PDB file of C-alpha atoms in Angstrom:
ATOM      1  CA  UNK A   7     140.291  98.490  43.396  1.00  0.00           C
ATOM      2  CA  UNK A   8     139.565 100.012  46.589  1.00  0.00           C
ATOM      3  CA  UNK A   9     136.101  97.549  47.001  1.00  0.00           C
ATOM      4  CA  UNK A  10     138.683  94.372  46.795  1.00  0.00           C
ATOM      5  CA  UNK A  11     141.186  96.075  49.315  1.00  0.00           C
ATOM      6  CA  UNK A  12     138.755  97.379  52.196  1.00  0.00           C
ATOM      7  CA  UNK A  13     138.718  94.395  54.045  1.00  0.00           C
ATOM      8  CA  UNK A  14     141.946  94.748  54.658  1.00  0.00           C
ATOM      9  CA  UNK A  15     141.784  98.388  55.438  1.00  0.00           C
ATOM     10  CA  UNK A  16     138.526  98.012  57.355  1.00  0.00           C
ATOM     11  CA  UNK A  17     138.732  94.788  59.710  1.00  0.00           C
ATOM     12  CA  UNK A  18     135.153  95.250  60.712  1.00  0.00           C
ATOM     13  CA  UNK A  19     134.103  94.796  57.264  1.00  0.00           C
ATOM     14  CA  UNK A  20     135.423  90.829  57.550  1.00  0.00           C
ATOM     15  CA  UNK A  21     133.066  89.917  60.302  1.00  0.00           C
ATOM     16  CA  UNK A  22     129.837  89.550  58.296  1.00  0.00           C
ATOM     17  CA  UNK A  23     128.054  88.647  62.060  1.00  0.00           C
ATOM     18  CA  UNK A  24     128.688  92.784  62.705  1.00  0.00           C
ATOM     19  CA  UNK A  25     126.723  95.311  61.050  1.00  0.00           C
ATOM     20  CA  UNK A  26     129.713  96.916  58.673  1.00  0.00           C
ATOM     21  CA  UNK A  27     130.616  93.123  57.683  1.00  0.00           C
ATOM     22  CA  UNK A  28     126.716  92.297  57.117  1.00  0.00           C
ATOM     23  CA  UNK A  29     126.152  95.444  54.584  1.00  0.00           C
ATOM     24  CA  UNK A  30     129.367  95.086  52.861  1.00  0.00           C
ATOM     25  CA  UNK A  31     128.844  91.393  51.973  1.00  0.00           C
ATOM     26  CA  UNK A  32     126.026  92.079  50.836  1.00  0.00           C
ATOM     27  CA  UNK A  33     126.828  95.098  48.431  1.00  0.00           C
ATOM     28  CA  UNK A  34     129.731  93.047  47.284  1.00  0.00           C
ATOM     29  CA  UNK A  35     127.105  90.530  46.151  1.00  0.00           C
ATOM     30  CA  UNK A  36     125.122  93.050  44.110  1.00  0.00           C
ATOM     31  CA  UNK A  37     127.983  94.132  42.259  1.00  0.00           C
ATOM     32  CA  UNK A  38     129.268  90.707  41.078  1.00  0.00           C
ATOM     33  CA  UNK A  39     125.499  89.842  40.013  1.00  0.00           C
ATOM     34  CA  UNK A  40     125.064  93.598  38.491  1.00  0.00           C
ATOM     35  CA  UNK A  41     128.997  92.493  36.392  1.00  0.00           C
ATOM     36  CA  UNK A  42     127.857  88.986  35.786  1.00  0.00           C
ATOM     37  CA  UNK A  43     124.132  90.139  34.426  1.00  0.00           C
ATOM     38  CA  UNK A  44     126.424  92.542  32.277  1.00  0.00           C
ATOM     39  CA  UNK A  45     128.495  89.968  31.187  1.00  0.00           C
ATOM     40  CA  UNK A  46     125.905  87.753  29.576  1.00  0.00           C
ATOM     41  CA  UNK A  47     124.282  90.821  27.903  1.00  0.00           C
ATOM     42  CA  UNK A  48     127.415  92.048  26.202  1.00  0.00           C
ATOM     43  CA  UNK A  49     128.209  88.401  25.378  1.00  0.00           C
ATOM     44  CA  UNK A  50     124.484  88.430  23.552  1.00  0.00           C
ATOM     45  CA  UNK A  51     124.620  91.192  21.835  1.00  0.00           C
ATOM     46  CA  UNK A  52     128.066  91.665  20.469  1.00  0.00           C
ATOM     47  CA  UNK A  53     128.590  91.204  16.575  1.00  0.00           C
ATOM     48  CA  UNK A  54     129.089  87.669  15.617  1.00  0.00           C
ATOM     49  CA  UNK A  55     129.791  87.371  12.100  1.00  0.00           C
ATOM     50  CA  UNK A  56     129.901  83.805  11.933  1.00  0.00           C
ATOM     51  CA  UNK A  57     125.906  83.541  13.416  1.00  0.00           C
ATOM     52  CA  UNK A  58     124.624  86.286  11.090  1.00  0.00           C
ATOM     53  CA  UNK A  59     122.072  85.290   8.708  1.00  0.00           C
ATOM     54  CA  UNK A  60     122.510  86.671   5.190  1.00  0.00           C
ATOM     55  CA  UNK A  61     119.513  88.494   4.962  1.00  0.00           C
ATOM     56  CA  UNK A  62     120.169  90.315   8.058  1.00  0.00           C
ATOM     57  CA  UNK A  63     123.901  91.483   6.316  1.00  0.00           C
ATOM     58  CA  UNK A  64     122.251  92.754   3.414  1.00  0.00           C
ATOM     59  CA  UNK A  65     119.663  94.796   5.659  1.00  0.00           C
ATOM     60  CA  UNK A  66     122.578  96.232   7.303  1.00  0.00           C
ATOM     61  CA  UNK A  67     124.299  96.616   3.623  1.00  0.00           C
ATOM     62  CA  UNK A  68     120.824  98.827   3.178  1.00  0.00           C
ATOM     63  CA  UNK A  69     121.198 100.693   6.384  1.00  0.00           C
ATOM     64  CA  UNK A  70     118.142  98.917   7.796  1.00  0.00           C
ATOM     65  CA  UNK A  71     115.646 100.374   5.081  1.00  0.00           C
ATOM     66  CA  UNK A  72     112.276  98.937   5.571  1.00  0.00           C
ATOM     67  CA  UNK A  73     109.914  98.564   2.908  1.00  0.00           C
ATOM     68  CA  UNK A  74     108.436  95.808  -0.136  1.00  0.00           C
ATOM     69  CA  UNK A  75     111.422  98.052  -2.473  1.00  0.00           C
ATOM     70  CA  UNK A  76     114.139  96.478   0.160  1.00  0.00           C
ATOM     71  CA  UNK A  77     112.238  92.851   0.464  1.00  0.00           C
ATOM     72  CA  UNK A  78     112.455  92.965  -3.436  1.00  0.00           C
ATOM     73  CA  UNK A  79     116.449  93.612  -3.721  1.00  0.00           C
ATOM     74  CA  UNK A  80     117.211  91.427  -0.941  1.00  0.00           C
ATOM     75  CA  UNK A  81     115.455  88.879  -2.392  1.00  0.00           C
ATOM     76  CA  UNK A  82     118.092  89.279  -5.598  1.00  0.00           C
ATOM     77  CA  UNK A  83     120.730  89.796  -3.616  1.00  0.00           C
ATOM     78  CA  UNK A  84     120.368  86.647  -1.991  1.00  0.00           C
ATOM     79  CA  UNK A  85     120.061  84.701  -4.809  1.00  0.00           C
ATOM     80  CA  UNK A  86     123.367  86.314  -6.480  1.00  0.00           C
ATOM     81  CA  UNK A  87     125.220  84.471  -2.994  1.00  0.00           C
ATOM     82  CA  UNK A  88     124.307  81.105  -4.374  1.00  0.00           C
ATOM     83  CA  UNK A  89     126.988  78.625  -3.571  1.00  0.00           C
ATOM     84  CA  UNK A  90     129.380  78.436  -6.259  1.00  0.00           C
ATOM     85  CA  UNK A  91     131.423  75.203  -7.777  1.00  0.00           C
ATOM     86  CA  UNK A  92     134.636  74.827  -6.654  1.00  0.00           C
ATOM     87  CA  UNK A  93     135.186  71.751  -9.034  1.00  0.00           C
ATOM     88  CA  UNK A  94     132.732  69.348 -11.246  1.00  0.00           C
ATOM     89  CA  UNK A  95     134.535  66.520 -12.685  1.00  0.00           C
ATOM     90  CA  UNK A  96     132.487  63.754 -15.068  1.00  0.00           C
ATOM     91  CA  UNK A  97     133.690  60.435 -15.850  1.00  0.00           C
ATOM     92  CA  UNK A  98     132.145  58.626 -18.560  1.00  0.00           C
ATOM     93  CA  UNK A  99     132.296  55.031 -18.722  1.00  0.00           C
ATOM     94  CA  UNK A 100     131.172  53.253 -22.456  1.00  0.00           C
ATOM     95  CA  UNK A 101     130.318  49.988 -21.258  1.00  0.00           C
ATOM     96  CA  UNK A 102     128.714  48.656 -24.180  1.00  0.00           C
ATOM     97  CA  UNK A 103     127.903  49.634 -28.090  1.00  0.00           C
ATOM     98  CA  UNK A 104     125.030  48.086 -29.627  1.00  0.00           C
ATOM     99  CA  UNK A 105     126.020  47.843 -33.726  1.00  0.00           C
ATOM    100  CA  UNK A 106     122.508  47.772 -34.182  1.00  0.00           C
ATOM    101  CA  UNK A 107     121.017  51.247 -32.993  1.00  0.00           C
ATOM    102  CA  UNK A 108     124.890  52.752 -33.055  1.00  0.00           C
ATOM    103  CA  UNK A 109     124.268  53.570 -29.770  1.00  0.00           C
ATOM    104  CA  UNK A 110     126.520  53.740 -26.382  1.00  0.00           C
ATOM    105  CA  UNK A 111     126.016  52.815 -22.625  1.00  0.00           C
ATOM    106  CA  UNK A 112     127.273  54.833 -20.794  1.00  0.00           C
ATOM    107  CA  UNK A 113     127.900  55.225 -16.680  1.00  0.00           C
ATOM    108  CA  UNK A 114     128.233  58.406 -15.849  1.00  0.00           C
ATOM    109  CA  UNK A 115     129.933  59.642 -12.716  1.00  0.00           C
ATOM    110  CA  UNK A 116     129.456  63.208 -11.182  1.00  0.00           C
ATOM    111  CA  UNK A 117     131.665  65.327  -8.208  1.00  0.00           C
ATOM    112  CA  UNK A 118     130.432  68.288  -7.181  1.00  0.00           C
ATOM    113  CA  UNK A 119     132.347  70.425  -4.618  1.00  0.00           C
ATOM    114  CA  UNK A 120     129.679  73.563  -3.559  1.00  0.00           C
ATOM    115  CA  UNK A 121     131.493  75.940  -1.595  1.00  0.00           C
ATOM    116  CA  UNK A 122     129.345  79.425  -0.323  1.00  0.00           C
ATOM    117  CA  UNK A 123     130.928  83.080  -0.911  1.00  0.00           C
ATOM    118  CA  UNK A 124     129.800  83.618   2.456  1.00  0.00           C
ATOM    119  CA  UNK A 125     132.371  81.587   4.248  1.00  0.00           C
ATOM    120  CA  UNK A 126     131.229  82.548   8.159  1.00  0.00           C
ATOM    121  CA  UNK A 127     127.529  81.419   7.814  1.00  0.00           C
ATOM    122  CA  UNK A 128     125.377  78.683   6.835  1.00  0.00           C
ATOM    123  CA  UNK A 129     123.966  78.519   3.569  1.00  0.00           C
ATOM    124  CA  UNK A 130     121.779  76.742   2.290  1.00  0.00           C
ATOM    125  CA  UNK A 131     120.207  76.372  -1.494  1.00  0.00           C
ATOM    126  CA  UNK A 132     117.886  73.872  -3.688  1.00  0.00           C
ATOM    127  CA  UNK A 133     119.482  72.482  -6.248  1.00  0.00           C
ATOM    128  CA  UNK A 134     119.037  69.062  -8.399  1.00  0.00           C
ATOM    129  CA  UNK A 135     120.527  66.898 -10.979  1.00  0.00           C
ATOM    130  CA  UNK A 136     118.364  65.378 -14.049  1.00  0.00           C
ATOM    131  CA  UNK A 137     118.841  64.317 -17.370  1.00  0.00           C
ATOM    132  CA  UNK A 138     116.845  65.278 -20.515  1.00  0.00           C
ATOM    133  CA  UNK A 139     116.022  63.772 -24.010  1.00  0.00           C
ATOM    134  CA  UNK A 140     117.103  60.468 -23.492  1.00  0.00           C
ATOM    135  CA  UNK A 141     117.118  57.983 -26.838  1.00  0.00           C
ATOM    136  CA  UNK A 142     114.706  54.779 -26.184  1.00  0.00           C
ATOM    137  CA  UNK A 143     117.544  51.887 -25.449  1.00  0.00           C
ATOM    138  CA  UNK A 144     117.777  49.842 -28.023  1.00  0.00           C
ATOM    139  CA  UNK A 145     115.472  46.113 -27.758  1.00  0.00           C
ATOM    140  CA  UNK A 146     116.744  44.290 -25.042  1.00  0.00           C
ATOM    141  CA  UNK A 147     119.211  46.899 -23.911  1.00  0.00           C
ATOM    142  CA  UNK A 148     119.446  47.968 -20.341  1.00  0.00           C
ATOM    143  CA  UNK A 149     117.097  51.344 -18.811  1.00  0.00           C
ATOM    144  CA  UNK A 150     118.349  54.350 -18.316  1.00  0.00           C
ATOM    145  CA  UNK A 151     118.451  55.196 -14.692  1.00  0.00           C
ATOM    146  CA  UNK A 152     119.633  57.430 -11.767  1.00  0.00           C
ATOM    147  CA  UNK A 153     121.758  55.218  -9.764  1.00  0.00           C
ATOM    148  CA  UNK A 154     122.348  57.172  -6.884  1.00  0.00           C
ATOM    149  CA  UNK A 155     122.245  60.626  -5.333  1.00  0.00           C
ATOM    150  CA  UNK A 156     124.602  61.471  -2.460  1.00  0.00           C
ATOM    151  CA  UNK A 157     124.585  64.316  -0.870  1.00  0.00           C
ATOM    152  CA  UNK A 158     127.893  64.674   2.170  1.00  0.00           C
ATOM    153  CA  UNK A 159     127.685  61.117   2.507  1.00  0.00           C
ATOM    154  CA  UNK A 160     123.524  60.827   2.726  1.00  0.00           C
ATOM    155  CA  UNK A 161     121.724  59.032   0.379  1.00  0.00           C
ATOM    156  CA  UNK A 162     118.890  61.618  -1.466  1.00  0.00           C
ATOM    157  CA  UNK A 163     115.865  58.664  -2.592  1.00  0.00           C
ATOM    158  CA  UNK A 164     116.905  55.744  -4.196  1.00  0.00           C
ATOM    159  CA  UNK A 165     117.621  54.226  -7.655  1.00  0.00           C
ATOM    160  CA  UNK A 166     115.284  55.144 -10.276  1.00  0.00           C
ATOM    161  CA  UNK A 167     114.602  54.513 -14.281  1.00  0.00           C
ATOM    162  CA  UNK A 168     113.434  56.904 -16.503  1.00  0.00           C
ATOM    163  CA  UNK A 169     112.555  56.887 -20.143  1.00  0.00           C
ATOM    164  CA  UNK A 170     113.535  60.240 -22.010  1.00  0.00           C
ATOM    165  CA  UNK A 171     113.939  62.363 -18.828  1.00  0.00           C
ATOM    166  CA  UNK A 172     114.414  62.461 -14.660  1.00  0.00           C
ATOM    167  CA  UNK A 173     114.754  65.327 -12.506  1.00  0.00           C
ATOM    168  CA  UNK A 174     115.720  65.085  -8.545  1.00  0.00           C
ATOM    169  CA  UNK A 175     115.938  68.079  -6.534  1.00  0.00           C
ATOM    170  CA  UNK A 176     117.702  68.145  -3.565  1.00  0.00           C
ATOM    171  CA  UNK A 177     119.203  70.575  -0.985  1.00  0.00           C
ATOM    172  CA  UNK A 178     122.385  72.255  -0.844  1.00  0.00           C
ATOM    173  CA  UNK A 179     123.935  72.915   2.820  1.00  0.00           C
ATOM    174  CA  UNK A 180     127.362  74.584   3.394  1.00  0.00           C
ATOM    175  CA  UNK A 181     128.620  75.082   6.996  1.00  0.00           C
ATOM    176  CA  UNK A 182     131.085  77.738   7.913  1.00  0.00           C
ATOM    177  CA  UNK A 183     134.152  77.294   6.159  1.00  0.00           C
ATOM    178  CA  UNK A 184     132.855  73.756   4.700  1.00  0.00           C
ATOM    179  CA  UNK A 185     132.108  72.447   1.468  1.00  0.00           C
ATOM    180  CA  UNK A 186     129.100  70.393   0.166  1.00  0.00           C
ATOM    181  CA  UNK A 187     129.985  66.964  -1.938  1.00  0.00           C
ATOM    182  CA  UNK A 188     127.696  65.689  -3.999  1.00  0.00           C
ATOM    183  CA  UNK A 189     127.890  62.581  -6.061  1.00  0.00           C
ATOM    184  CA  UNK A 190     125.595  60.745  -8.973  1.00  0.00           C
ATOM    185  CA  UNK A 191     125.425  58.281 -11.281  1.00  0.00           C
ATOM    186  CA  UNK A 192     123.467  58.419 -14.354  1.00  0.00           C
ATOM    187  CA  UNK A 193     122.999  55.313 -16.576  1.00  0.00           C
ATOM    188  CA  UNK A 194     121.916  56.315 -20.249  1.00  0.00           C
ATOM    189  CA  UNK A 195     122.247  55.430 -23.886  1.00  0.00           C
ATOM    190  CA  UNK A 196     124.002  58.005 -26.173  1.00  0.00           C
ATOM    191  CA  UNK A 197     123.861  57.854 -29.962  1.00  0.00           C
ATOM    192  CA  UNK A 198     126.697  58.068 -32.547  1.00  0.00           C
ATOM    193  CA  UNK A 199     127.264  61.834 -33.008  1.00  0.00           C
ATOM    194  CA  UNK A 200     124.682  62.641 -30.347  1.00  0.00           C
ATOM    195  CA  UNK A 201     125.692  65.835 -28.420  1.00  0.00           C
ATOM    196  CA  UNK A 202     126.919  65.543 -25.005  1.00  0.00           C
ATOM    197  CA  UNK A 203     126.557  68.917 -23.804  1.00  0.00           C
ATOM    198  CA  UNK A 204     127.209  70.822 -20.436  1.00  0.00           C
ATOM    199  CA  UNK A 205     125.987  74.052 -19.095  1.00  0.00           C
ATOM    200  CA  UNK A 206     127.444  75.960 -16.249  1.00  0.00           C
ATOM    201  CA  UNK A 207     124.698  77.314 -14.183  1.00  0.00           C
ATOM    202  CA  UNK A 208     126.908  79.129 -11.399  1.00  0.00           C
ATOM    203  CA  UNK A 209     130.751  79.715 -11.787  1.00  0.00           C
ATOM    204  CA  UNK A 210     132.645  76.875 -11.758  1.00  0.00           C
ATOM    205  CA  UNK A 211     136.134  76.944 -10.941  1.00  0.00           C
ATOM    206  CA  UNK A 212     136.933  74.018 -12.288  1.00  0.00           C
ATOM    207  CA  UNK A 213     135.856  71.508 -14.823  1.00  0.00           C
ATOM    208  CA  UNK A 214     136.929  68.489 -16.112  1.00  0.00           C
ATOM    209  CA  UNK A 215     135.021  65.789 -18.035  1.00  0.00           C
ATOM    210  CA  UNK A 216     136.894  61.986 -18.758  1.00  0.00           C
ATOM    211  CA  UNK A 217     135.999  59.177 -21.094  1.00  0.00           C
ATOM    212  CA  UNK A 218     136.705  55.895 -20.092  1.00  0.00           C
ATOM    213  CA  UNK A 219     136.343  52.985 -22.858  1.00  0.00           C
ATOM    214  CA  UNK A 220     135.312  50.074 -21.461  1.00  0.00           C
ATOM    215  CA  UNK A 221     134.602  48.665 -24.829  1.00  0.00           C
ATOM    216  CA  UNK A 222     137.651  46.536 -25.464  1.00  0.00           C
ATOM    217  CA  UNK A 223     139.761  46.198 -28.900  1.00  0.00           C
ATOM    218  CA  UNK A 224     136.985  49.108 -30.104  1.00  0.00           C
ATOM    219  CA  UNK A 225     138.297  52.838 -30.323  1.00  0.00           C
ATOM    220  CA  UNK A 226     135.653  55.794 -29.418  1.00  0.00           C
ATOM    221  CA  UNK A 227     136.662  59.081 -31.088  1.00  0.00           C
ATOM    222  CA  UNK A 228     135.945  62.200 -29.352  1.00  0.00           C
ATOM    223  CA  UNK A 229     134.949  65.071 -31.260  1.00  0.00           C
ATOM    224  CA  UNK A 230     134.769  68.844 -29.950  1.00  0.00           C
ATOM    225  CA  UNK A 231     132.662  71.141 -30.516  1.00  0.00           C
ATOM    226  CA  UNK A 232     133.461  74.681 -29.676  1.00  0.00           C
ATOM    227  CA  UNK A 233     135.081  75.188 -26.362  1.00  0.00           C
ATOM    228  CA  UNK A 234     136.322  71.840 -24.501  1.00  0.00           C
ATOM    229  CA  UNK A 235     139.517  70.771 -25.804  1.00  0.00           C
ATOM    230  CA  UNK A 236     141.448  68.651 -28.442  1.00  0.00           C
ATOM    231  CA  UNK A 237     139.462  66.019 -30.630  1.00  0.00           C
ATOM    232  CA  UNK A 238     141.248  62.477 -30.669  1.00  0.00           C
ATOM    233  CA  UNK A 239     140.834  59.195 -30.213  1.00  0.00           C
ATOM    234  CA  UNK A 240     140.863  56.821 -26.939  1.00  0.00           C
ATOM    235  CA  UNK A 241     142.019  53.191 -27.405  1.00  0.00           C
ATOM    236  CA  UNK A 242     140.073  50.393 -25.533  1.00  0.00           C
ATOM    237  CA  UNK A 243     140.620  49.801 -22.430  1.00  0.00           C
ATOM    238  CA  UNK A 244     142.184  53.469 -21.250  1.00  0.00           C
ATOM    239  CA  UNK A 245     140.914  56.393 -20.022  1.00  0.00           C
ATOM    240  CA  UNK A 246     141.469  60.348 -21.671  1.00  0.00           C
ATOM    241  CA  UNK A 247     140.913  63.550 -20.036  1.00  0.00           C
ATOM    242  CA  UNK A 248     138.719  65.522 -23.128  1.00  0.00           C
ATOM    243  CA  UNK A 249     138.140  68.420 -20.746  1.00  0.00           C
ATOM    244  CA  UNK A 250     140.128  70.806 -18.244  1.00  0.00           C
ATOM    245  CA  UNK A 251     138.435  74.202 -18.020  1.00  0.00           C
ATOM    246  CA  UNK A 252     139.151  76.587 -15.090  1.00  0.00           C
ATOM    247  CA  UNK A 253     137.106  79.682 -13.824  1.00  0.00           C
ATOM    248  CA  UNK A 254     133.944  78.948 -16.173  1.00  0.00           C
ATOM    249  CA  UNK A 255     131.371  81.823 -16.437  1.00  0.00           C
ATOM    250  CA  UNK A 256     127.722  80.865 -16.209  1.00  0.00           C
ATOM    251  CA  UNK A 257     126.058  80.455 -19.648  1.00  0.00           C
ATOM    252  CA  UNK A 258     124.275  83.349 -21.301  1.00  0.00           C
ATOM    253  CA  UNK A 259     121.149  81.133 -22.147  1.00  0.00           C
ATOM    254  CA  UNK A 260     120.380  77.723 -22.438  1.00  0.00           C
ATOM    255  CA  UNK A 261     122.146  77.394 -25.665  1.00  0.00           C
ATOM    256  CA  UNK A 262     125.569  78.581 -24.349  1.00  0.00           C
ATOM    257  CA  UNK A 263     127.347  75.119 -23.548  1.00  0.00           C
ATOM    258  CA  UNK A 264     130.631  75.214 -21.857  1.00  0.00           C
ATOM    259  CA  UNK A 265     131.188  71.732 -23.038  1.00  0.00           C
ATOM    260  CA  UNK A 266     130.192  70.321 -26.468  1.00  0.00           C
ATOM    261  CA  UNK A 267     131.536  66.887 -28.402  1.00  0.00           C
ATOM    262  CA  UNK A 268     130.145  63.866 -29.948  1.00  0.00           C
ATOM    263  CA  UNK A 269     131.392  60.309 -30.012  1.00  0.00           C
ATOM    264  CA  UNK A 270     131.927  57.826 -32.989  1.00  0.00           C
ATOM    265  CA  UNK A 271     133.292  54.578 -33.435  1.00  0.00           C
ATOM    266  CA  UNK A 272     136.918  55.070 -35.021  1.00  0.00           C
ATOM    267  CA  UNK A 273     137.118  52.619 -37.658  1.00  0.00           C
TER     268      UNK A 273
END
């Protein structure tokens, strides 16, 4: 206070040509640079939770312990803050059934909404989509493939046939207090009574799975199972929601499904 009113106190301190005016003009400069330097350091070095990296949290979680013990548990820890699935929602579309091989095509369509329990920070996580033990199409019948990947939009390689299996990794990344969307289509053959089986792999808070038949006058009958929900049949030409499962626990092993049915031609 008494630096901003001595001018006016002092009127030889406003005439910076006189010695007084000189030396307090420049003092007055060396404070605002000694508050501005302070300034930008406090600005630096004040907590910002929303520019911490996870890692550094979980040092601080561990009072800054140094040592290969505390490398080892943040390494787990980390991996236990794995974006979780705020929805997954599967449409399948029978396109065709071959009499023949009792088989059906089906388009598959995937949403995936990753959101991160750490909703101030970036995240980011590998991940992938694939499918496994794919039946041989029947003779002349169209390849199984991997339409598309996207990933927020972006295009993750291109299409891509497989015979039995296909696997396509990709990366998961989750800006503060965003979501990550990803989006696939799988083209594959599926045999009468073959299981269709899904396994949560990280919570999911919501899951839903729909069968649309494409296939005409034909009905498709949908049986559960286990866990899922009602068996019944779907009429050509409409669409049934078999599956509406909310806050799904990850599996216990590979064999614990979340979703399990098989699909028939109802005669």
């Amino acid at each position: 206070m008494l630096t901003a009113v001595a001018p006016a106190l002092l009127p030889a301190l406003r005439n910076v040509s006189g010695f007084w005016g000189a030396f307090y003009a420049s003092w007055l400069a060396g404070l605002l640079m000694f508050v501005a330097t302070g300034l930008i350091i406090a600005a630096v070095t004040l907590p910002r939770p929303e520019q911490d990296l996870i890692n550094t949290r979980i040092h601080n979680l561990l009072q800054r312990q140094q040592g290969p013990h505390i490398d080892y548990i943040s390494k787990k820890l980390v991996s236990l803050l794995e974006p979780y699935m705020e929805s997954v929602e599967r449409t399948l579309h029978i396109v065709k059934y071959d009499e023949a091989s009792k088989f059906f095509l089906v388009n598959q369509d995937t949403e995936i909404v990753y959101r991160s329990y750490v909703v101030d920070a970036d995240v980011a996580f590998p991940s992938r989509v694939g499918y496994r033990n794919a039946p041989s199409p029947p003779v002349g019948g169209d390849s199984c493939c991997l339409a598309y990947l996207r990933v927020d939009g972006k295009d993750v390689g291109g299409s891509e046939t497989f015979d039995s299996e296909i696997i396509r990794p990709f990366e998961i990344s989750i800006k503060p207090h965003s979501q990550c969307v990803v989006k696939h289509r799988m083209v594959f053959w599926v045999a009468v009574g073959e299981p269709n089986r899904q396994l949560a792999i990280r919570f999911t808070r919501k899951m839903i799975v729909k069968i649309s038949n494409q296939l005409g006058t034909q009905k498709v009958k949908v049986t559960h199972h286990g866990t899922g929900g009602p068996s019944g049949v779907i009429e050509g030409g409409e669409m049934s929601m078999i599956v509406n499962l909310s806050d799904v626990l990850p599996g216990k092993d590979e064999n614990d499904f979340a979703v399990h049915f098989t699909m028939d031609i109802e005669n």
